[in-house]
JSON list of C-alpha atoms in Angstrom, two decimals:
[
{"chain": "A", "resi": 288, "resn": "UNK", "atom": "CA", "xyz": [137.94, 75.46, 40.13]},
{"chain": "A", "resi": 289, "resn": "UNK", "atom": "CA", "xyz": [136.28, 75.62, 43.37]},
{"chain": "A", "resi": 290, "resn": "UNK", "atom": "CA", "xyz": [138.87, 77.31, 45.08]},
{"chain": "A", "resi": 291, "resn": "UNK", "atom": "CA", "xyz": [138.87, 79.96, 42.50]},
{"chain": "A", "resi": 292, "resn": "UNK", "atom": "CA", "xyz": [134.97, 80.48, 43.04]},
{"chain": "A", "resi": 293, "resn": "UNK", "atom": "CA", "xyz": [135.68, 81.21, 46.61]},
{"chain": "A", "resi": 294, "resn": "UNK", "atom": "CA", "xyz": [138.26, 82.83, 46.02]},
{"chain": "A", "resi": 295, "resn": "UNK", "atom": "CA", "xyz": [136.23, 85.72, 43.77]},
{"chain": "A", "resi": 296, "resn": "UNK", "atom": "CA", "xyz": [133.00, 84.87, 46.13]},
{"chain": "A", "resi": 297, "resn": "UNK", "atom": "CA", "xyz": [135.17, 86.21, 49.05]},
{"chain": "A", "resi": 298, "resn": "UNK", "atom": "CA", "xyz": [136.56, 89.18, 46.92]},
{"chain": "A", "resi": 299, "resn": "UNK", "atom": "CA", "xyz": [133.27, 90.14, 46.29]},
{"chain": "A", "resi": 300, "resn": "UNK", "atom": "CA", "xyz": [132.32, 90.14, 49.63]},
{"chain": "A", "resi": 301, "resn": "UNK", "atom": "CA", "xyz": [135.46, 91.90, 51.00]},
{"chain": "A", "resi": 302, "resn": "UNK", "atom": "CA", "xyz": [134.33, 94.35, 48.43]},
{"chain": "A", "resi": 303, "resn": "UNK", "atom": "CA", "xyz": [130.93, 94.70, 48.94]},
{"chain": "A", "resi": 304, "resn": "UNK", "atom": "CA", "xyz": [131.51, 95.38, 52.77]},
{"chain": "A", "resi": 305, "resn": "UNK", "atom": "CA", "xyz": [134.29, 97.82, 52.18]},
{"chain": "A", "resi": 306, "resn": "UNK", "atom": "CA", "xyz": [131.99, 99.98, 49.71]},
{"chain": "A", "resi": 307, "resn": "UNK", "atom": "CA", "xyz": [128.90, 100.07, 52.29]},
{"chain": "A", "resi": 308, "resn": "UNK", "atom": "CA", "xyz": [131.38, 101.29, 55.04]},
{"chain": "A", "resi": 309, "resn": "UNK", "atom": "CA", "xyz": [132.47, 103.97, 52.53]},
{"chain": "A", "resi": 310, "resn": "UNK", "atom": "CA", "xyz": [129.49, 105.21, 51.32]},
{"chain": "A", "resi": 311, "resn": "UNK", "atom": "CA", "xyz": [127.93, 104.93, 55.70]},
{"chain": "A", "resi": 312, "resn": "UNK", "atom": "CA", "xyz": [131.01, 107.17, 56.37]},
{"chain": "A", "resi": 313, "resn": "UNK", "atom": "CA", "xyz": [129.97, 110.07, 53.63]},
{"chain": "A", "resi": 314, "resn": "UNK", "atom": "CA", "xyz": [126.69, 110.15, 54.10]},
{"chain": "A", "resi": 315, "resn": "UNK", "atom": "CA", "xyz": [127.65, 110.65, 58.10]},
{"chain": "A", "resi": 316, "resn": "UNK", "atom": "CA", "xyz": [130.27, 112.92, 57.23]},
{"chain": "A", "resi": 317, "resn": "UNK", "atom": "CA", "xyz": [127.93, 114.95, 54.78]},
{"chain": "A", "resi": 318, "resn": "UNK", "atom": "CA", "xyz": [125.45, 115.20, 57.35]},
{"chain": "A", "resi": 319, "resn": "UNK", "atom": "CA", "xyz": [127.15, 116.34, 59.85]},
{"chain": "A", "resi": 320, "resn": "UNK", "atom": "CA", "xyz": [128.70, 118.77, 57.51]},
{"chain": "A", "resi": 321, "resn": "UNK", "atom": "CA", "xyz": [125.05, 120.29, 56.87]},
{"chain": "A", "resi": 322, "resn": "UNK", "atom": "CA", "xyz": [124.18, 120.18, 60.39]},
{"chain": "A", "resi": 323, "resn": "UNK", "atom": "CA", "xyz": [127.11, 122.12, 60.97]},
{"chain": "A", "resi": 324, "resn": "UNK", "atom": "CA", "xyz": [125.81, 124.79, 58.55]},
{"chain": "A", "resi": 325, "resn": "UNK", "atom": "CA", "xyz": [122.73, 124.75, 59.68]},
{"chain": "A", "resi": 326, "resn": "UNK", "atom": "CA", "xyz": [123.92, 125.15, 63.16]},
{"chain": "A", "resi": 327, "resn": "UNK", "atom": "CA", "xyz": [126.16, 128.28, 62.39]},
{"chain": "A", "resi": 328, "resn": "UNK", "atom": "CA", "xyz": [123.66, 130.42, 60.33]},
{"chain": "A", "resi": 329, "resn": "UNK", "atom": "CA", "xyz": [121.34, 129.92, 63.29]},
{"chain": "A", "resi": 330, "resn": "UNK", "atom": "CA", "xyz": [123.98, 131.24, 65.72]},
{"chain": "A", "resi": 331, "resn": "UNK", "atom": "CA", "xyz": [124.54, 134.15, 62.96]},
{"chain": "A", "resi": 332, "resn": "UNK", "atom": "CA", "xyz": [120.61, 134.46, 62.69]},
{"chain": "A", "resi": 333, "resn": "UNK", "atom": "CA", "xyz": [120.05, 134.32, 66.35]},
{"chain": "A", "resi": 334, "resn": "UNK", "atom": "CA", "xyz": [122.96, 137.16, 67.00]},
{"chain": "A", "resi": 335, "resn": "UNK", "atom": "CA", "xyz": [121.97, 139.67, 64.52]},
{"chain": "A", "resi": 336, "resn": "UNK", "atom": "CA", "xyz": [118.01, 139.47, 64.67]},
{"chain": "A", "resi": 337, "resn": "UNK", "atom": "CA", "xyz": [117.46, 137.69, 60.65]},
{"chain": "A", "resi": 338, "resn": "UNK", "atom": "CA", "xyz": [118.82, 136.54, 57.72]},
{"chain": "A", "resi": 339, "resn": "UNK", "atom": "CA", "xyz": [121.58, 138.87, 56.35]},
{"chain": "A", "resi": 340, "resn": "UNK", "atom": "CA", "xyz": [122.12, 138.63, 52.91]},
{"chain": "A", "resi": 341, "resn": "UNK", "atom": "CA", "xyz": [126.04, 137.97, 52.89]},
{"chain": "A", "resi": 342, "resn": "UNK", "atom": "CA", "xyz": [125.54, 134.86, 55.29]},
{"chain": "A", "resi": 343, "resn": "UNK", "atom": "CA", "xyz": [123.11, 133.54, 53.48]},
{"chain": "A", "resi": 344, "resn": "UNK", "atom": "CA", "xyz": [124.90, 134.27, 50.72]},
{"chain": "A", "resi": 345, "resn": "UNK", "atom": "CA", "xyz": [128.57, 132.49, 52.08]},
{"chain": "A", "resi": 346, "resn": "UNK", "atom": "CA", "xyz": [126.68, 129.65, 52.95]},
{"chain": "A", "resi": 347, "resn": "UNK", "atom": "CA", "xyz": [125.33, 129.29, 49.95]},
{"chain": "A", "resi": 348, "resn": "UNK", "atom": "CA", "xyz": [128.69, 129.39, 47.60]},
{"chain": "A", "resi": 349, "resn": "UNK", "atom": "CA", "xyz": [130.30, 127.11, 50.61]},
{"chain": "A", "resi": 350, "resn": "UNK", "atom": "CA", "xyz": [127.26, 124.52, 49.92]},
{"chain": "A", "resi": 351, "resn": "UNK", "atom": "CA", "xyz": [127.51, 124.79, 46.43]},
{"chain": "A", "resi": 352, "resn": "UNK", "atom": "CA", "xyz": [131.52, 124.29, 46.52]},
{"chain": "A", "resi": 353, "resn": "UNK", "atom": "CA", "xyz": [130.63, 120.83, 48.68]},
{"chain": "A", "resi": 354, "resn": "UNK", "atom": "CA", "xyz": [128.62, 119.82, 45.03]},
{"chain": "A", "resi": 355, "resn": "UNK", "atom": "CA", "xyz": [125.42, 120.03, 46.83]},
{"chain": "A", "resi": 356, "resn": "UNK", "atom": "CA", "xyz": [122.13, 121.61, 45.30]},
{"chain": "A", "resi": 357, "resn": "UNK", "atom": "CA", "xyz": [118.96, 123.68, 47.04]},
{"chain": "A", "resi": 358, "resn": "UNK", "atom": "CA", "xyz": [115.74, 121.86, 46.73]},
{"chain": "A", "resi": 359, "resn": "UNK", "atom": "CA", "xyz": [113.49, 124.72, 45.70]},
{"chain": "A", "resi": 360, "resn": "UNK", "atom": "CA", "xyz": [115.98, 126.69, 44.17]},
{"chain": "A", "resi": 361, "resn": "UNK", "atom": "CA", "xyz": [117.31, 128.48, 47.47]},
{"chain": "A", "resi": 362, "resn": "UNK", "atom": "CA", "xyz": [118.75, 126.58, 50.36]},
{"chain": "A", "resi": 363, "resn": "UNK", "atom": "CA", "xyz": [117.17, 128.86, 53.34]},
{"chain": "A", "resi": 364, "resn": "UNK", "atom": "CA", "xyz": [113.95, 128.82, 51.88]},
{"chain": "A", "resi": 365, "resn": "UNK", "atom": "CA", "xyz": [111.08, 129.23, 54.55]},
{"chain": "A", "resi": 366, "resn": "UNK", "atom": "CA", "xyz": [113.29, 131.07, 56.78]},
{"chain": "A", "resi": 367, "resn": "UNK", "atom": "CA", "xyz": [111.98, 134.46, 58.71]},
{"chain": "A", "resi": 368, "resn": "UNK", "atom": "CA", "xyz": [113.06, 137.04, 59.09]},
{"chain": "A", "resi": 369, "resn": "UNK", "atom": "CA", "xyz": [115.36, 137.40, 55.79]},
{"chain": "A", "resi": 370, "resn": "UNK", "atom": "CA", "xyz": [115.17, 141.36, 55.91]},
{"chain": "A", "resi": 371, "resn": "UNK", "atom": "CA", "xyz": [116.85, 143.96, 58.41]},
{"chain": "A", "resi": 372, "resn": "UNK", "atom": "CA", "xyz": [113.64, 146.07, 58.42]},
{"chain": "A", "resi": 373, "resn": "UNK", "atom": "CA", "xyz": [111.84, 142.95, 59.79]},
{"chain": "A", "resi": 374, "resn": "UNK", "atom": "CA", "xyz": [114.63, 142.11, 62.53]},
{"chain": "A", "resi": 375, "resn": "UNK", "atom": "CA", "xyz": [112.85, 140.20, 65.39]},
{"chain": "A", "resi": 376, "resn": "UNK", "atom": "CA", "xyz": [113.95, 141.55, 68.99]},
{"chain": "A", "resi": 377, "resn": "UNK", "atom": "CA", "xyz": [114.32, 139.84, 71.97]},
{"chain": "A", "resi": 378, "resn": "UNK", "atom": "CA", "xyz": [113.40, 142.29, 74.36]},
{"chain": "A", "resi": 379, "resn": "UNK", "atom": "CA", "xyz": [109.79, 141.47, 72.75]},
{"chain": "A", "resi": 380, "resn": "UNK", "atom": "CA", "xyz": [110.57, 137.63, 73.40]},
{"chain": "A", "resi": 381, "resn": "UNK", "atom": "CA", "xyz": [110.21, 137.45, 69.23]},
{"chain": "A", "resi": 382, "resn": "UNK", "atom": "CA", "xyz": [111.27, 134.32, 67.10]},
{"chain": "A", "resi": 383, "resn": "UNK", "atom": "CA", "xyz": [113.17, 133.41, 64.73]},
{"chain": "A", "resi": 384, "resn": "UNK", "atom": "CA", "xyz": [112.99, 130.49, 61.80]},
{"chain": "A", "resi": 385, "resn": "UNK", "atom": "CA", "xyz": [115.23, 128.94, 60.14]},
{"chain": "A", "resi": 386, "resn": "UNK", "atom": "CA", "xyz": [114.73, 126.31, 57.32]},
{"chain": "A", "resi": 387, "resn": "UNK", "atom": "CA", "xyz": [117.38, 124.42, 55.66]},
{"chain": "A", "resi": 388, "resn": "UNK", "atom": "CA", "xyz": [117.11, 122.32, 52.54]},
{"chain": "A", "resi": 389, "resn": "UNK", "atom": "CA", "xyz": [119.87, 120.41, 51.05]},
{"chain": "A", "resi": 390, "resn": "UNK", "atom": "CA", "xyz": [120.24, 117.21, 47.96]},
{"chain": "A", "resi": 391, "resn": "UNK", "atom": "CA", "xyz": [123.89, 116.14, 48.91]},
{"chain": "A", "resi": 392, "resn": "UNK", "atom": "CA", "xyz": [125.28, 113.56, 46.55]},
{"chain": "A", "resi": 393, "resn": "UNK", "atom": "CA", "xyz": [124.27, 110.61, 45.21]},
{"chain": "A", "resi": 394, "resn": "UNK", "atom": "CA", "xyz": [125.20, 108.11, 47.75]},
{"chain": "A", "resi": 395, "resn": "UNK", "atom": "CA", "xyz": [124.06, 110.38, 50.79]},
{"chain": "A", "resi": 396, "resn": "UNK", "atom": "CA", "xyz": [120.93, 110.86, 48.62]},
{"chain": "A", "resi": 397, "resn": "UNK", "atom": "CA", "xyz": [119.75, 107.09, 48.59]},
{"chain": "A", "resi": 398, "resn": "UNK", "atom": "CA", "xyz": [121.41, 106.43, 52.04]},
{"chain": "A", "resi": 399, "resn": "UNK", "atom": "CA", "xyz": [118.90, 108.88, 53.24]},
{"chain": "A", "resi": 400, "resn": "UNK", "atom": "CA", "xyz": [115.88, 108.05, 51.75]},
{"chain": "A", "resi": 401, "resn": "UNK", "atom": "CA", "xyz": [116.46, 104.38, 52.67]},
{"chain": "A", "resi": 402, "resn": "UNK", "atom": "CA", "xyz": [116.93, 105.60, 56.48]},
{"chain": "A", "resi": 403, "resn": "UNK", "atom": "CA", "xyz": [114.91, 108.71, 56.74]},
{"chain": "A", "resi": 404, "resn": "UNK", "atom": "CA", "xyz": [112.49, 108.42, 53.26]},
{"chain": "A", "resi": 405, "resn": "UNK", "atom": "CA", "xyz": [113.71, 111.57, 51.95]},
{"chain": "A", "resi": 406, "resn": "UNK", "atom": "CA", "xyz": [115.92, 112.38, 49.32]},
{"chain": "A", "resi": 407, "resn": "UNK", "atom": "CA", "xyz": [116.84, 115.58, 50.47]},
{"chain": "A", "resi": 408, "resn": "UNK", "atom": "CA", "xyz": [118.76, 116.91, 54.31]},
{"chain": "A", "resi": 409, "resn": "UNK", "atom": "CA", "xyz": [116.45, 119.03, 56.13]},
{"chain": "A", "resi": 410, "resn": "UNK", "atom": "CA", "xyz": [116.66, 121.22, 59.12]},
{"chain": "A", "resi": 411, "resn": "UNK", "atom": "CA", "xyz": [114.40, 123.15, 60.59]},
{"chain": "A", "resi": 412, "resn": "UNK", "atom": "CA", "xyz": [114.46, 125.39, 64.39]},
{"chain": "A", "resi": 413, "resn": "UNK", "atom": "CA", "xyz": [112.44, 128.11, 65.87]},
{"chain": "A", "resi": 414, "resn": "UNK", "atom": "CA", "xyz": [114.35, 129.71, 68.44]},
{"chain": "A", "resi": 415, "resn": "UNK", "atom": "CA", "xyz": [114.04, 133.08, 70.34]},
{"chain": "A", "resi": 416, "resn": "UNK", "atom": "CA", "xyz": [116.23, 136.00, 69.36]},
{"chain": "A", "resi": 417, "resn": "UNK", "atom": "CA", "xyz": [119.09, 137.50, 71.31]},
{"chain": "A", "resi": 418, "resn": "UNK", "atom": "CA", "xyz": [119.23, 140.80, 69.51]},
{"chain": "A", "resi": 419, "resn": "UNK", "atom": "CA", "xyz": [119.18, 144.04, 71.44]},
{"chain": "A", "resi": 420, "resn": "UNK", "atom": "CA", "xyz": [117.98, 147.12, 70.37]},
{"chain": "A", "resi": 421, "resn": "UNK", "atom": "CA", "xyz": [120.42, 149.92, 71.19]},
{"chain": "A", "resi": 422, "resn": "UNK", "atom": "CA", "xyz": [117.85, 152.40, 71.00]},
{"chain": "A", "resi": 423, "resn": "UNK", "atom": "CA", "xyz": [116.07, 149.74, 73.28]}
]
């Protein structure tokens, strides 16, 4: 009888180690996934002077496909410029924002509040603009 108690105590345990390494590696893996994103629509941002529509919009269905949700009901909310008319230049040494807000799953979801109290990924940058004028 003993030796069947240890034997489920140490099944547990193998168990119970083998899910927290799981669930360490998604929440990693879906982190670095967002960071990613984040990453590339500032490169995108930073190239063409703001927020076009179809990137923000790519990004968007590519985030939704990963199961994830926007916070306030759109992922780049907070971010300027999101218009062509207000494209920032960097001949005028003009910045640009970018604010990312992400719920990933479950598991990434209470991994990060227990490490960063938040539910929620967030990224935020201010960086300068590299777009050019031609008429410049």
């Amino acid at each position: 009888m003993i030796k069947l108690k240890l034997f489920l105590f140490c099944l547990l345990a193998i168990f119970l180690l083998f899910s927290m390494t799981a669930s360490l590696e998604l929440f990693s893996i879906e982190h670095a996934l967002a960071r990613s994103i984040f990453s590339d629509v500032m490169d995108d941002m930073r190239d063409i002077g703001y927020l076009d529509r179809d990137v923000e919009r790519y990004y968007s269905e590519k985030m939704n496909q990963l199961g994830w949700e926007a916070v306030d009901g759109d992922y780049f909310q907070g971010s300027f410029p999101r218009q062509m008319n207000q494209r920032v230049l960097k001949e005028k040494q003009q910045f640009i924002e970018l604010h990312l807000q992400i719920r990933p799953s479950r598991v990434a979801r209470l991994l990060n509040k227990y490490t960063r109290d938040d539910y929620s990924f967030a990224f935020y940058s201010r960086q300068p603009s590299e777009y050019f004028d031609v008429r410049w």
